[in-house]
PDB file of C-alpha atoms in Angstrom:
ATOM      1  CA  MET N 102      92.453 -14.693 212.065  1.00  0.00           C
ATOM      2  CA  THR N 103      89.878 -17.476 211.130  1.00  0.00           C
ATOM      3  CA  ILE N 104      90.108 -21.093 211.703  1.00  0.00           C
ATOM      4  CA  SER N 105      89.525 -23.205 208.590  1.00  0.00           C
ATOM      5  CA  SER N 106      86.018 -24.679 208.399  1.00  0.00           C
ATOM      6  CA  ASP N 107      87.098 -27.400 205.958  1.00  0.00           C
ATOM      7  CA  THR N 108      87.627 -30.256 208.325  1.00  0.00           C
ATOM      8  CA  THR N 109      86.325 -33.317 206.358  1.00  0.00           C
ATOM      9  CA  ALA N 110      89.789 -34.808 205.925  1.00  0.00           C
ATOM     10  CA  LEU N 111      90.700 -34.206 209.413  1.00  0.00           C
ATOM     11  CA  SER N 112      87.402 -35.574 210.794  1.00  0.00           C
ATOM     12  CA  GLU N 113      87.823 -38.749 208.738  1.00  0.00           C
ATOM     13  CA  SER N 114      91.467 -39.376 209.827  1.00  0.00           C
ATOM     14  CA  CYS N 115      91.379 -38.452 213.437  1.00  0.00           C
ATOM     15  CA  PRO N 116      89.802 -40.216 216.439  1.00  0.00           C
ATOM     16  CA  ARG N 117      87.198 -38.269 218.249  1.00  0.00           C
ATOM     17  CA  ASP N 118      89.325 -37.320 221.257  1.00  0.00           C
ATOM     18  CA  ARG N 119      92.122 -35.996 218.978  1.00  0.00           C
ATOM     19  CA  LEU N 120      89.686 -33.928 216.939  1.00  0.00           C
ATOM     20  CA  ASP N 121      88.336 -32.429 220.187  1.00  0.00           C
ATOM     21  CA  ARG N 122      91.882 -31.655 221.303  1.00  0.00           C
ATOM     22  CA  TYR N 123      92.642 -30.020 217.949  1.00  0.00           C
ATOM     23  CA  TYR N 124      89.669 -27.725 218.043  1.00  0.00           C
ATOM     24  CA  GLY N 125      90.372 -26.905 221.691  1.00  0.00           C
ATOM     25  CA  ILE N 126      93.857 -25.759 220.962  1.00  0.00           C
ATOM     26  CA  CYS N 127      92.673 -23.989 217.788  1.00  0.00           C
ATOM     27  CA  GLU N 128      90.159 -21.929 219.914  1.00  0.00           C
ATOM     28  CA  GLU N 129      92.830 -21.027 222.350  1.00  0.00           C
ATOM     29  CA  PHE N 130      95.306 -19.986 219.689  1.00  0.00           C
ATOM     30  CA  LYS N 131      92.494 -17.842 218.120  1.00  0.00           C
ATOM     31  CA  THR N 132      91.888 -16.226 221.609  1.00  0.00           C
ATOM     32  CA  MET N 133      95.498 -15.300 221.807  1.00  0.00           C
ATOM     33  CA  THR N 134      95.549 -13.707 218.388  1.00  0.00           C
ATOM     34  CA  LEU N 135      92.535 -11.699 219.344  1.00  0.00           C
ATOM     35  CA  GLN N 136      94.354 -10.554 222.497  1.00  0.00           C
ATOM     36  CA  GLU N 137      97.537  -9.502 220.667  1.00  0.00           C
ATOM     37  CA  GLU N 138      95.325  -7.275 218.515  1.00  0.00           C
ATOM     38  CA  LEU N 139      94.260  -5.157 221.454  1.00  0.00           C
ATOM     39  CA  ALA N 140      95.818  -1.730 221.703  1.00  0.00           C
ATOM     40  CA  ALA N 141      97.042  -2.457 225.253  1.00  0.00           C
ATOM     41  CA  TYR N 142      99.268  -5.321 223.910  1.00  0.00           C
ATOM     42  CA  LYS N 143     100.779  -3.614 220.827  1.00  0.00           C
ATOM     43  CA  CYS N 144     104.143  -1.935 220.685  1.00  0.00           C
ATOM     44  CA  ALA N 145     104.871   1.245 218.759  1.00  0.00           C
ATOM     45  CA  ASP N 146     108.129   2.203 217.199  1.00  0.00           C
ATOM     46  CA  TYR N 147     108.976   4.359 220.109  1.00  0.00           C
ATOM     47  CA  LEU N 148     112.666   4.856 219.075  1.00  0.00           C
ATOM     48  CA  GLY N 149     111.611   6.122 215.742  1.00  0.00           C
ATOM     49  CA  ALA N 150     108.967   8.621 217.234  1.00  0.00           C
ATOM     50  CA  PRO N 151     109.942  12.096 218.297  1.00  0.00           C
ATOM     51  CA  VAL N 152     110.562  12.624 221.969  1.00  0.00           C
ATOM     52  CA  VAL N 153     108.815  15.416 223.789  1.00  0.00           C
ATOM     53  CA  VAL N 154     111.333  17.408 225.798  1.00  0.00           C
ATOM     54  CA  ARG N 155     109.680  18.936 228.781  1.00  0.00           C
ATOM     55  CA  ASN N 156     110.984  21.905 230.919  1.00  0.00           C
ATOM     56  CA  THR N 157     111.923  19.440 233.632  1.00  0.00           C
ATOM     57  CA  CYS N 158     114.730  18.223 231.415  1.00  0.00           C
ATOM     58  CA  ALA N 159     117.755  20.433 231.135  1.00  0.00           C
ATOM     59  CA  ASP N 160     119.517  20.135 227.766  1.00  0.00           C
ATOM     60  CA  ASP N 161     122.780  19.059 229.307  1.00  0.00           C
ATOM     61  CA  THR N 162     121.164  16.039 231.009  1.00  0.00           C
ATOM     62  CA  LEU N 163     119.548  14.635 227.861  1.00  0.00           C
ATOM     63  CA  ASP N 164     120.952  11.246 226.950  1.00  0.00           C
ATOM     64  CA  PRO N 165     118.489   9.585 224.611  1.00  0.00           C
ATOM     65  CA  ILE N 166     118.352   5.900 224.272  1.00  0.00           C
ATOM     66  CA  ASP N 167     118.975   4.040 220.976  1.00  0.00           C
ATOM     67  CA  ILE N 168     118.772   0.593 219.546  1.00  0.00           C
ATOM     68  CA  GLU N 169     122.135  -0.345 220.975  1.00  0.00           C
ATOM     69  CA  CYS N 170     120.840   0.356 224.480  1.00  0.00           C
ATOM     70  CA  ARG N 171     118.077  -2.120 224.082  1.00  0.00           C
ATOM     71  CA  VAL N 172     120.496  -4.744 222.598  1.00  0.00           C
ATOM     72  CA  ARG N 173     122.797  -4.533 225.613  1.00  0.00           C
ATOM     73  CA  MET N 174     120.032  -4.706 228.101  1.00  0.00           C
ATOM     74  CA  VAL N 175     118.556  -7.774 226.414  1.00  0.00           C
ATOM     75  CA  GLU N 176     121.980  -9.356 226.623  1.00  0.00           C
ATOM     76  CA  TRP N 177     122.226  -8.460 230.324  1.00  0.00           C
ATOM     77  CA  CYS N 178     118.804  -9.950 230.912  1.00  0.00           C
ATOM     78  CA  PHE N 179     119.729 -13.187 229.170  1.00  0.00           C
ATOM     79  CA  GLN N 180     122.946 -13.461 231.187  1.00  0.00           C
ATOM     80  CA  VAL N 181     121.188 -13.018 234.471  1.00  0.00           C
ATOM     81  CA  ILE N 182     118.513 -15.523 233.495  1.00  0.00           C
ATOM     82  CA  ASP N 183     121.081 -18.140 232.384  1.00  0.00           C
ATOM     83  CA  PHE N 184     123.121 -17.572 235.473  1.00  0.00           C
ATOM     84  CA  ALA N 185     120.100 -18.288 237.653  1.00  0.00           C
ATOM     85  CA  GLU N 186     119.075 -21.130 235.445  1.00  0.00           C
ATOM     86  CA  LEU N 187     115.635 -19.646 234.805  1.00  0.00           C
ATOM     87  CA  ASN N 188     113.356 -19.821 231.738  1.00  0.00           C
ATOM     88  CA  ARG N 189     114.536 -17.807 228.734  1.00  0.00           C
ATOM     89  CA  GLU N 190     111.010 -16.913 227.801  1.00  0.00           C
ATOM     90  CA  THR N 191     111.083 -14.730 230.884  1.00  0.00           C
ATOM     91  CA  VAL N 192     113.350 -12.279 228.981  1.00  0.00           C
ATOM     92  CA  ASN N 193     110.733 -12.242 226.250  1.00  0.00           C
ATOM     93  CA  ILE N 194     108.054 -11.276 228.822  1.00  0.00           C
ATOM     94  CA  ALA N 195     110.380  -8.654 230.270  1.00  0.00           C
ATOM     95  CA  MET N 196     111.020  -6.988 226.987  1.00  0.00           C
ATOM     96  CA  SER N 197     107.286  -7.074 226.107  1.00  0.00           C
ATOM     97  CA  LEU N 198     106.642  -5.187 229.357  1.00  0.00           C
ATOM     98  CA  LEU N 199     109.378  -2.689 228.665  1.00  0.00           C
ATOM     99  CA  ASP N 200     108.461  -2.084 225.022  1.00  0.00           C
ATOM    100  CA  ARG N 201     104.810  -1.669 225.802  1.00  0.00           C
ATOM    101  CA  TYR N 202     105.607   0.696 228.564  1.00  0.00           C
ATOM    102  CA  LEU N 203     107.873   2.831 226.318  1.00  0.00           C
ATOM    103  CA  SER N 204     105.115   2.893 223.749  1.00  0.00           C
ATOM    104  CA  THR N 205     102.931   4.941 225.921  1.00  0.00           C
ATOM    105  CA  SER N 206     102.504   8.602 226.261  1.00  0.00           C
ATOM    106  CA  ASN N 207     103.068   8.814 230.036  1.00  0.00           C
ATOM    107  CA  PRO N 208     105.241  11.810 230.843  1.00  0.00           C
ATOM    108  CA  GLU N 209     107.414   9.504 233.022  1.00  0.00           C
ATOM    109  CA  VAL N 210     108.078   7.377 229.950  1.00  0.00           C
ATOM    110  CA  GLU N 211     109.447  10.455 228.112  1.00  0.00           C
ATOM    111  CA  ILE N 212     111.995  10.939 230.886  1.00  0.00           C
ATOM    112  CA  VAL N 213     113.045   7.289 230.488  1.00  0.00           C
ATOM    113  CA  LYS N 214     113.519   7.602 226.785  1.00  0.00           C
ATOM    114  CA  LEU N 215     115.724  10.693 227.416  1.00  0.00           C
ATOM    115  CA  SER N 216     117.984   9.103 229.983  1.00  0.00           C
ATOM    116  CA  ARG N 217     119.994   5.945 229.521  1.00  0.00           C
ATOM    117  CA  GLN N 218     120.381   5.589 233.279  1.00  0.00           C
ATOM    118  CA  MET N 219     116.574   5.717 233.759  1.00  0.00           C
ATOM    119  CA  TYR N 220     116.237   3.277 230.820  1.00  0.00           C
ATOM    120  CA  GLN N 221     118.646   0.800 232.513  1.00  0.00           C
ATOM    121  CA  LEU N 222     116.570   1.064 235.655  1.00  0.00           C
ATOM    122  CA  ALA N 223     113.315   0.392 233.609  1.00  0.00           C
ATOM    123  CA  SER N 224     114.907  -2.619 231.925  1.00  0.00           C
ATOM    124  CA  MET N 225     116.055  -4.160 235.217  1.00  0.00           C
ATOM    125  CA  THR N 226     112.620  -3.525 236.786  1.00  0.00           C
ATOM    126  CA  ALA N 227     110.914  -5.206 233.697  1.00  0.00           C
ATOM    127  CA  LEU N 228     112.979  -8.312 234.263  1.00  0.00           C
ATOM    128  CA  PHE N 229     112.263  -8.075 238.024  1.00  0.00           C
ATOM    129  CA  ILE N 230     108.471  -7.983 237.350  1.00  0.00           C
ATOM    130  CA  ALA N 231     108.749 -10.862 234.785  1.00  0.00           C
ATOM    131  CA  ILE N 232     110.661 -13.156 237.082  1.00  0.00           C
ATOM    132  CA  LYS N 233     108.008 -12.473 239.770  1.00  0.00           C
ATOM    133  CA  MET N 234     105.362 -13.352 237.277  1.00  0.00           C
ATOM    134  CA  ASN N 235     106.857 -16.355 235.508  1.00  0.00           C
ATOM    135  CA  GLU N 236     109.297 -18.076 237.819  1.00  0.00           C
ATOM    136  CA  LYS N 237     109.016 -20.023 241.126  1.00  0.00           C
ATOM    137  CA  THR N 238     112.246 -18.297 242.292  1.00  0.00           C
ATOM    138  CA  VAL N 239     111.704 -15.686 244.913  1.00  0.00           C
ATOM    139  CA  VAL N 240     113.219 -12.344 244.102  1.00  0.00           C
ATOM    140  CA  ASN N 241     112.982  -9.019 245.786  1.00  0.00           C
ATOM    141  CA  ALA N 242     113.909  -5.443 245.013  1.00  0.00           C
ATOM    142  CA  SER N 243     117.017  -5.510 247.259  1.00  0.00           C
ATOM    143  CA  LEU N 244     118.586  -8.315 245.233  1.00  0.00           C
ATOM    144  CA  PHE N 245     118.200  -6.306 241.951  1.00  0.00           C
ATOM    145  CA  ALA N 246     119.602  -3.249 243.744  1.00  0.00           C
ATOM    146  CA  GLU N 247     122.587  -5.354 244.563  1.00  0.00           C
ATOM    147  CA  LEU N 248     122.965  -6.437 241.066  1.00  0.00           C
ATOM    148  CA  SER N 249     123.250  -2.888 239.971  1.00  0.00           C
ATOM    149  CA  ARG N 250     126.310  -2.468 242.149  1.00  0.00           C
ATOM    150  CA  GLY N 251     124.994   0.605 243.796  1.00  0.00           C
ATOM    151  CA  SER N 252     123.506   2.309 240.820  1.00  0.00           C
ATOM    152  CA  TYR N 253     120.030   2.016 242.230  1.00  0.00           C
ATOM    153  CA  THR N 254     118.344   1.326 245.494  1.00  0.00           C
ATOM    154  CA  ALA N 255     115.589  -1.108 246.285  1.00  0.00           C
ATOM    155  CA  ALA N 256     113.258   1.992 246.484  1.00  0.00           C
ATOM    156  CA  ASP N 257     114.251   3.011 242.841  1.00  0.00           C
ATOM    157  CA  ILE N 258     113.301  -0.414 241.729  1.00  0.00           C
ATOM    158  CA  THR N 259     109.903  -0.504 243.519  1.00  0.00           C
ATOM    159  CA  ASN N 260     109.132   3.063 242.401  1.00  0.00           C
ATOM    160  CA  MET N 261     109.752   2.178 238.803  1.00  0.00           C
ATOM    161  CA  GLU N 262     107.657  -1.005 239.185  1.00  0.00           C
ATOM    162  CA  SER N 263     104.770   1.025 240.451  1.00  0.00           C
ATOM    163  CA  SER N 264     105.135   3.345 237.466  1.00  0.00           C
ATOM    164  CA  MET N 265     105.241   0.439 234.954  1.00  0.00           C
ATOM    165  CA  LEU N 266     102.279  -1.315 236.523  1.00  0.00           C
ATOM    166  CA  ALA N 267     100.151   1.757 236.631  1.00  0.00           C
ATOM    167  CA  THR N 268     101.048   2.773 233.151  1.00  0.00           C
ATOM    168  CA  LEU N 269     100.344  -0.641 231.700  1.00  0.00           C
ATOM    169  CA  GLN N 270      97.058  -0.811 233.767  1.00  0.00           C
ATOM    170  CA  TRP N 271      98.278  -4.134 235.095  1.00  0.00           C
ATOM    171  CA  ARG N 272      97.901  -5.676 231.750  1.00  0.00           C
ATOM    172  CA  LEU N 273     100.992  -7.907 232.197  1.00  0.00           C
ATOM    173  CA  ASN N 274     100.119 -11.241 230.519  1.00  0.00           C
ATOM    174  CA  ALA N 275     100.565 -10.357 226.923  1.00  0.00           C
ATOM    175  CA  PRO N 276     100.910 -13.332 224.433  1.00  0.00           C
ATOM    176  CA  THR N 277     104.530 -14.093 223.604  1.00  0.00           C
ATOM    177  CA  SER N 278     106.019 -15.637 220.539  1.00  0.00           C
ATOM    178  CA  HIS N 279     107.081 -18.493 222.792  1.00  0.00           C
ATOM    179  CA  SER N 280     103.438 -19.208 223.830  1.00  0.00           C
ATOM    180  CA  PHE N 281     102.326 -19.000 220.248  1.00  0.00           C
ATOM    181  CA  LEU N 282     105.071 -21.536 219.294  1.00  0.00           C
ATOM    182  CA  ARG N 283     103.848 -24.065 221.970  1.00  0.00           C
ATOM    183  CA  TYR N 284     100.393 -23.947 220.446  1.00  0.00           C
ATOM    184  CA  LEU N 285     101.727 -24.411 216.927  1.00  0.00           C
ATOM    185  CA  VAL N 286     103.845 -27.416 217.998  1.00  0.00           C
ATOM    186  CA  ASN N 287     100.839 -28.947 219.798  1.00  0.00           C
ATOM    187  CA  LEU N 288      98.642 -28.508 216.798  1.00  0.00           C
ATOM    188  CA  VAL N 289     100.925 -29.814 214.243  1.00  0.00           C
ATOM    189  CA  SER N 290     101.968 -32.737 216.575  1.00  0.00           C
ATOM    190  CA  ASN N 291      98.276 -33.870 216.697  1.00  0.00           C
ATOM    191  CA  ASP N 292      98.968 -35.399 213.226  1.00  0.00           C
ATOM    192  CA  ASP N 293     100.594 -38.803 213.287  1.00  0.00           C
ATOM    193  CA  THR N 294     102.841 -37.733 210.530  1.00  0.00           C
ATOM    194  CA  SER N 295     104.294 -34.786 212.399  1.00  0.00           C
ATOM    195  CA  HIS N 296     106.222 -36.406 215.077  1.00  0.00           C
ATOM    196  CA  PHE N 297     109.202 -34.333 213.714  1.00  0.00           C
ATOM    197  CA  ALA N 298     107.794 -31.181 215.665  1.00  0.00           C
ATOM    198  CA  MET N 299     108.776 -32.838 218.945  1.00  0.00           C
ATOM    199  CA  GLU N 300     112.345 -33.589 217.780  1.00  0.00           C
ATOM    200  CA  SER N 301     114.737 -31.680 220.079  1.00  0.00           C
ATOM    201  CA  SER N 302     116.831 -30.240 217.164  1.00  0.00           C
ATOM    202  CA  PHE N 303     113.492 -28.941 215.622  1.00  0.00           C
ATOM    203  CA  LEU N 304     112.304 -27.325 218.736  1.00  0.00           C
ATOM    204  CA  GLU N 305     115.768 -25.894 219.563  1.00  0.00           C
ATOM    205  CA  LEU N 306     115.901 -24.153 216.160  1.00  0.00           C
ATOM    206  CA  CYS N 307     112.506 -22.675 216.737  1.00  0.00           C
ATOM    207  CA  VAL N 308     113.250 -21.385 220.224  1.00  0.00           C
ATOM    208  CA  PHE N 309     116.713 -20.279 219.259  1.00  0.00           C
ATOM    209  CA  GLN N 310     115.225 -17.945 216.588  1.00  0.00           C
ATOM    210  CA  LEU N 311     112.772 -16.587 219.165  1.00  0.00           C
ATOM    211  CA  ASP N 312     115.515 -15.833 221.555  1.00  0.00           C
ATOM    212  CA  LEU N 313     117.431 -13.918 218.818  1.00  0.00           C
ATOM    213  CA  SER N 314     114.333 -11.983 217.865  1.00  0.00           C
ATOM    214  CA  VAL N 315     113.966 -10.602 221.494  1.00  0.00           C
ATOM    215  CA  GLY N 316     117.137  -8.675 221.085  1.00  0.00           C
ATOM    216  CA  ASP N 317     116.367  -7.235 217.607  1.00  0.00           C
ATOM    217  CA  TYR N 318     114.377  -4.122 217.667  1.00  0.00           C
ATOM    218  CA  PHE N 319     112.968  -4.970 214.134  1.00  0.00           C
ATOM    219  CA  PHE N 320     110.569  -7.364 215.857  1.00  0.00           C
ATOM    220  CA  CYS N 321     109.347  -4.810 218.492  1.00  0.00           C
ATOM    221  CA  THR N 322     106.245  -3.973 216.375  1.00  0.00           C
ATOM    222  CA  LYS N 323     105.664  -7.380 214.983  1.00  0.00           C
ATOM    223  CA  LYS N 324     102.924  -9.530 216.282  1.00  0.00           C
ATOM    224  CA  PRO N 325     104.162 -12.445 218.418  1.00  0.00           C
ATOM    225  CA  SER N 326     102.056 -14.876 216.401  1.00  0.00           C
ATOM    226  CA  THR N 327     103.789 -13.712 213.143  1.00  0.00           C
ATOM    227  CA  VAL N 328     107.253 -14.261 214.759  1.00  0.00           C
ATOM    228  CA  ALA N 329     106.251 -17.691 216.022  1.00  0.00           C
ATOM    229  CA  VAL N 330     104.798 -18.831 212.641  1.00  0.00           C
ATOM    230  CA  ALA N 331     107.951 -17.484 210.759  1.00  0.00           C
ATOM    231  CA  SER N 332     110.296 -19.330 213.141  1.00  0.00           C
ATOM    232  CA  PHE N 333     108.241 -22.527 212.648  1.00  0.00           C
ATOM    233  CA  LEU N 334     108.260 -22.196 208.895  1.00  0.00           C
ATOM    234  CA  ASN N 335     112.064 -21.596 208.879  1.00  0.00           C
ATOM    235  CA  ALA N 336     112.502 -24.767 210.928  1.00  0.00           C
ATOM    236  CA  VAL N 337     110.179 -26.837 208.687  1.00  0.00           C
ATOM    237  CA  GLU N 338     112.025 -25.673 205.567  1.00  0.00           C
ATOM    238  CA  ASN N 339     115.347 -26.825 207.195  1.00  0.00           C
ATOM    239  CA  SER N 340     114.079 -29.999 208.601  1.00  0.00           C
ATOM    240  CA  THR N 341     115.900 -33.289 207.576  1.00  0.00           C
ATOM    241  CA  GLU N 342     112.914 -35.309 208.975  1.00  0.00           C
ATOM    242  CA  LEU N 343     110.326 -34.192 206.478  1.00  0.00           C
ATOM    243  CA  SER N 344     109.909 -35.162 202.823  1.00  0.00           C
ATOM    244  CA  HIS N 345     108.460 -32.716 200.314  1.00  0.00           C
ATOM    245  CA  ALA N 346     104.958 -34.188 200.790  1.00  0.00           C
ATOM    246  CA  GLY N 347     105.375 -34.046 204.620  1.00  0.00           C
ATOM    247  CA  CYS N 348     106.470 -30.342 204.396  1.00  0.00           C
ATOM    248  CA  SER N 349     103.470 -29.548 202.362  1.00  0.00           C
ATOM    249  CA  ASN N 350     101.119 -31.305 204.825  1.00  0.00           C
ATOM    250  CA  VAL N 351     102.572 -29.261 207.672  1.00  0.00           C
ATOM    251  CA  ILE N 352     102.290 -26.021 205.762  1.00  0.00           C
ATOM    252  CA  ASN N 353      98.727 -26.848 204.976  1.00  0.00           C
ATOM    253  CA  THR N 354      97.983 -27.450 208.785  1.00  0.00           C
ATOM    254  CA  LEU N 355      99.513 -24.243 209.591  1.00  0.00           C
ATOM    255  CA  GLN N 356      97.492 -22.373 207.013  1.00  0.00           C
ATOM    256  CA  SER N 357      94.256 -23.861 208.461  1.00  0.00           C
ATOM    257  CA  ILE N 358      95.350 -22.741 211.903  1.00  0.00           C
ATOM    258  CA  TYR N 359      96.565 -19.331 211.009  1.00  0.00           C
ATOM    259  CA  GLY N 360      93.786 -18.486 208.581  1.00  0.00           C
ATOM    260  CA  THR N 361      95.631 -15.572 206.770  1.00  0.00           C
ATOM    261  CA  ALA N 362      98.139 -16.333 203.947  1.00  0.00           C
ATOM    262  CA  ILE N 363     100.769 -18.298 205.563  1.00  0.00           C
ATOM    263  CA  TYR N 364     103.441 -16.915 203.259  1.00  0.00           C
ATOM    264  CA  SER N 365     102.316 -13.220 203.337  1.00  0.00           C
ATOM    265  CA  ASN N 366     104.813 -10.482 202.813  1.00  0.00           C
ATOM    266  CA  GLU N 367     104.741  -9.918 206.645  1.00  0.00           C
ATOM    267  CA  ILE N 368     105.700 -13.452 207.399  1.00  0.00           C
ATOM    268  CA  CYS N 369     108.161 -13.783 204.622  1.00  0.00           C
ATOM    269  CA  SER N 370     109.995 -10.606 205.692  1.00  0.00           C
ATOM    270  CA  THR N 371     110.071 -11.999 209.316  1.00  0.00           C
ATOM    271  CA  MET N 372     111.402 -15.273 208.079  1.00  0.00           C
ATOM    272  CA  SER N 373     114.111 -13.535 206.198  1.00  0.00           C
ATOM    273  CA  ARG N 374     115.120 -11.482 209.226  1.00  0.00           C
ATOM    274  CA  LEU N 375     115.236 -14.500 211.417  1.00  0.00           C
ATOM    275  CA  THR N 376     117.349 -16.317 208.895  1.00  0.00           C
ATOM    276  CA  MET N 377     119.875 -13.294 208.777  1.00  0.00           C
ATOM    277  CA  LEU N 378     120.060 -13.520 212.651  1.00  0.00           C
ATOM    278  CA  LEU N 379     120.729 -17.139 212.565  1.00  0.00           C
ATOM    279  CA  LYS N 380     123.531 -16.667 210.039  1.00  0.00           C
ATOM    280  CA  SER N 381     125.011 -13.854 212.066  1.00  0.00           C
ATOM    281  CA  ASN N 382     125.098 -16.049 215.040  1.00  0.00           C
ATOM    282  CA  GLY N 383     127.021 -18.889 213.141  1.00  0.00           C
ATOM    283  CA  VAL N 384     123.983 -20.925 212.092  1.00  0.00           C
ATOM    284  CA  GLU N 385     123.746 -21.830 208.370  1.00  0.00           C
ATOM    285  CA  THR N 386     120.424 -22.824 207.232  1.00  0.00           C
ATOM    286  CA  LYS N 387     119.747 -25.873 205.042  1.00  0.00           C
ATOM    287  CA  GLN N 388     122.313 -27.858 206.961  1.00  0.00           C
ATOM    288  CA  THR N 389     122.302 -31.665 206.592  1.00  0.00           C
ATOM    289  CA  ASN N 390     122.794 -32.259 210.342  1.00  0.00           C
ATOM    290  CA  MET N 391     120.589 -29.990 212.447  1.00  0.00           C
ATOM    291  CA  LEU N 392     121.938 -31.523 215.615  1.00  0.00           C
ATOM    292  CA  ASN N 393     125.126 -29.665 215.160  1.00  0.00           C
ATOM    293  CA  LEU N 394     123.648 -26.284 215.272  1.00  0.00           C
ATOM    294  CA  PRO N 395     125.210 -24.029 218.011  1.00  0.00           C
ATOM    295  CA  PHE N 396     122.333 -23.399 220.242  1.00  0.00           C
ATOM    296  CA  THR N 397     124.304 -23.003 223.501  1.00  0.00           C
ATOM    297  CA  ARG N 398     124.980 -19.377 224.161  1.00  0.00           C
ATOM    298  CA  ARG N 399     124.893 -19.520 227.976  1.00  0.00           C
ATOM    299  CA  MET N 400     127.408 -17.972 230.181  1.00  0.00           C
ATOM    300  CA  SER N 401     129.237 -20.244 232.647  1.00  0.00           C
ATOM    301  CA  PRO N 402     128.251 -19.410 236.279  1.00  0.00           C
ATOM    302  CA  VAL N 403     131.773 -19.736 237.714  1.00  0.00           C
ATOM    303  CA  SER N 404     131.040 -17.694 240.729  1.00  0.00           C
ATOM    304  CA  VAL N 405     128.706 -15.239 242.164  1.00  0.00           C
ATOM    305  CA  ALA N 406     131.218 -12.432 241.753  1.00  0.00           C
ATOM    306  CA  GLY N 407     131.006 -13.151 237.863  1.00  0.00           C
ATOM    307  CA  ILE N 408     127.391 -11.911 237.671  1.00  0.00           C
ATOM    308  CA  ALA N 409     128.357  -8.589 239.166  1.00  0.00           C
ATOM    309  CA  ARG N 410     130.926  -8.219 236.443  1.00  0.00           C
ATOM    310  CA  VAL N 411     128.397  -8.983 233.739  1.00  0.00           C
ATOM    311  CA  VAL N 412     125.905  -6.426 235.248  1.00  0.00           C
ATOM    312  CA  SER N 413     128.639  -3.803 235.318  1.00  0.00           C
ATOM    313  CA  GLU N 414     129.851  -4.460 231.784  1.00  0.00           C
ATOM    314  CA  ALA N 415     126.231  -4.410 230.398  1.00  0.00           C
ATOM    315  CA  THR N 416     125.208  -1.043 231.940  1.00  0.00           C
ATOM    316  CA  MET N 417     124.056   1.782 229.798  1.00  0.00           C
ATOM    317  CA  VAL N 418     126.000   4.352 231.674  1.00  0.00           C
ATOM    318  CA  SER N 419     129.265   2.607 231.283  1.00  0.00           C
ATOM    319  CA  HIS N 420     128.722   1.992 227.662  1.00  0.00           C
ATOM    320  CA  HIS N 421     127.939   5.588 227.045  1.00  0.00           C
ATOM    321  CA  GLU N 422     131.021   6.731 228.830  1.00  0.00           C
ATOM    322  CA  GLN N 423     133.301   4.536 226.802  1.00  0.00           C
TER     323      GLN N 423
END
């Protein structure tokens, strides 16, 4: 990615402090795009790759994971996060850890991909790590063992944590689509004409798309910056706050930030997939009143016992036995 060098118009229209802020954010955005290109932060299509069956795995114990397993564990993670009133981006971080872990060739990973019970443990552990990294809330392995309703012990959680940390070589802070989105909003909002980007309905539409993308395996191999840009463009095209000229200005700003073709095939296909997810969740694009979009998908924390039921219903083992 290259930041546009044509800044004449920007220099003439912006005070010095705003221009400095713009370039500072651009450099940070560029650094993040370089980071996401590193092999350690990329995810492979691990569900599409052949799994190596080793002698330690008896044929009658094989229970390979599939896309539905991932969907259900993402749902479980969101339910736990919403119940505890934590940041939903934490689920994005957790799934990044899990997907990158499963993209490696570690023999322990092959076992996880061949066992839904082990995959469930790895998913819970990824959320455990993400909460410890990203939240002020103090959690311990015993709490997550309790959430599993006896399926796993605290030792199971900590052993899986050690495996994941070692396999990922402690490279835990991968850029997320949510972090890229924050930079895009800050950059575009640097322009006086782009106050729309701070409107709650606009931001909610962007974030809602990112939340939906976390549960869709299609996005597993996509760069987080691509998903963030696609969600932003979808929100711009559906904004009631922007005129045609305003929309063009925003797209030009994004183009200068992102460097590569803003409407490349990769971004367009990502926009289409996000639009499909919106529609499947009851959100029609091109609405006249964006404030009526159904962004609230949170569970109601009626009682502590409720979370145990949610955990139980979302388990891979129970799902497989049905």
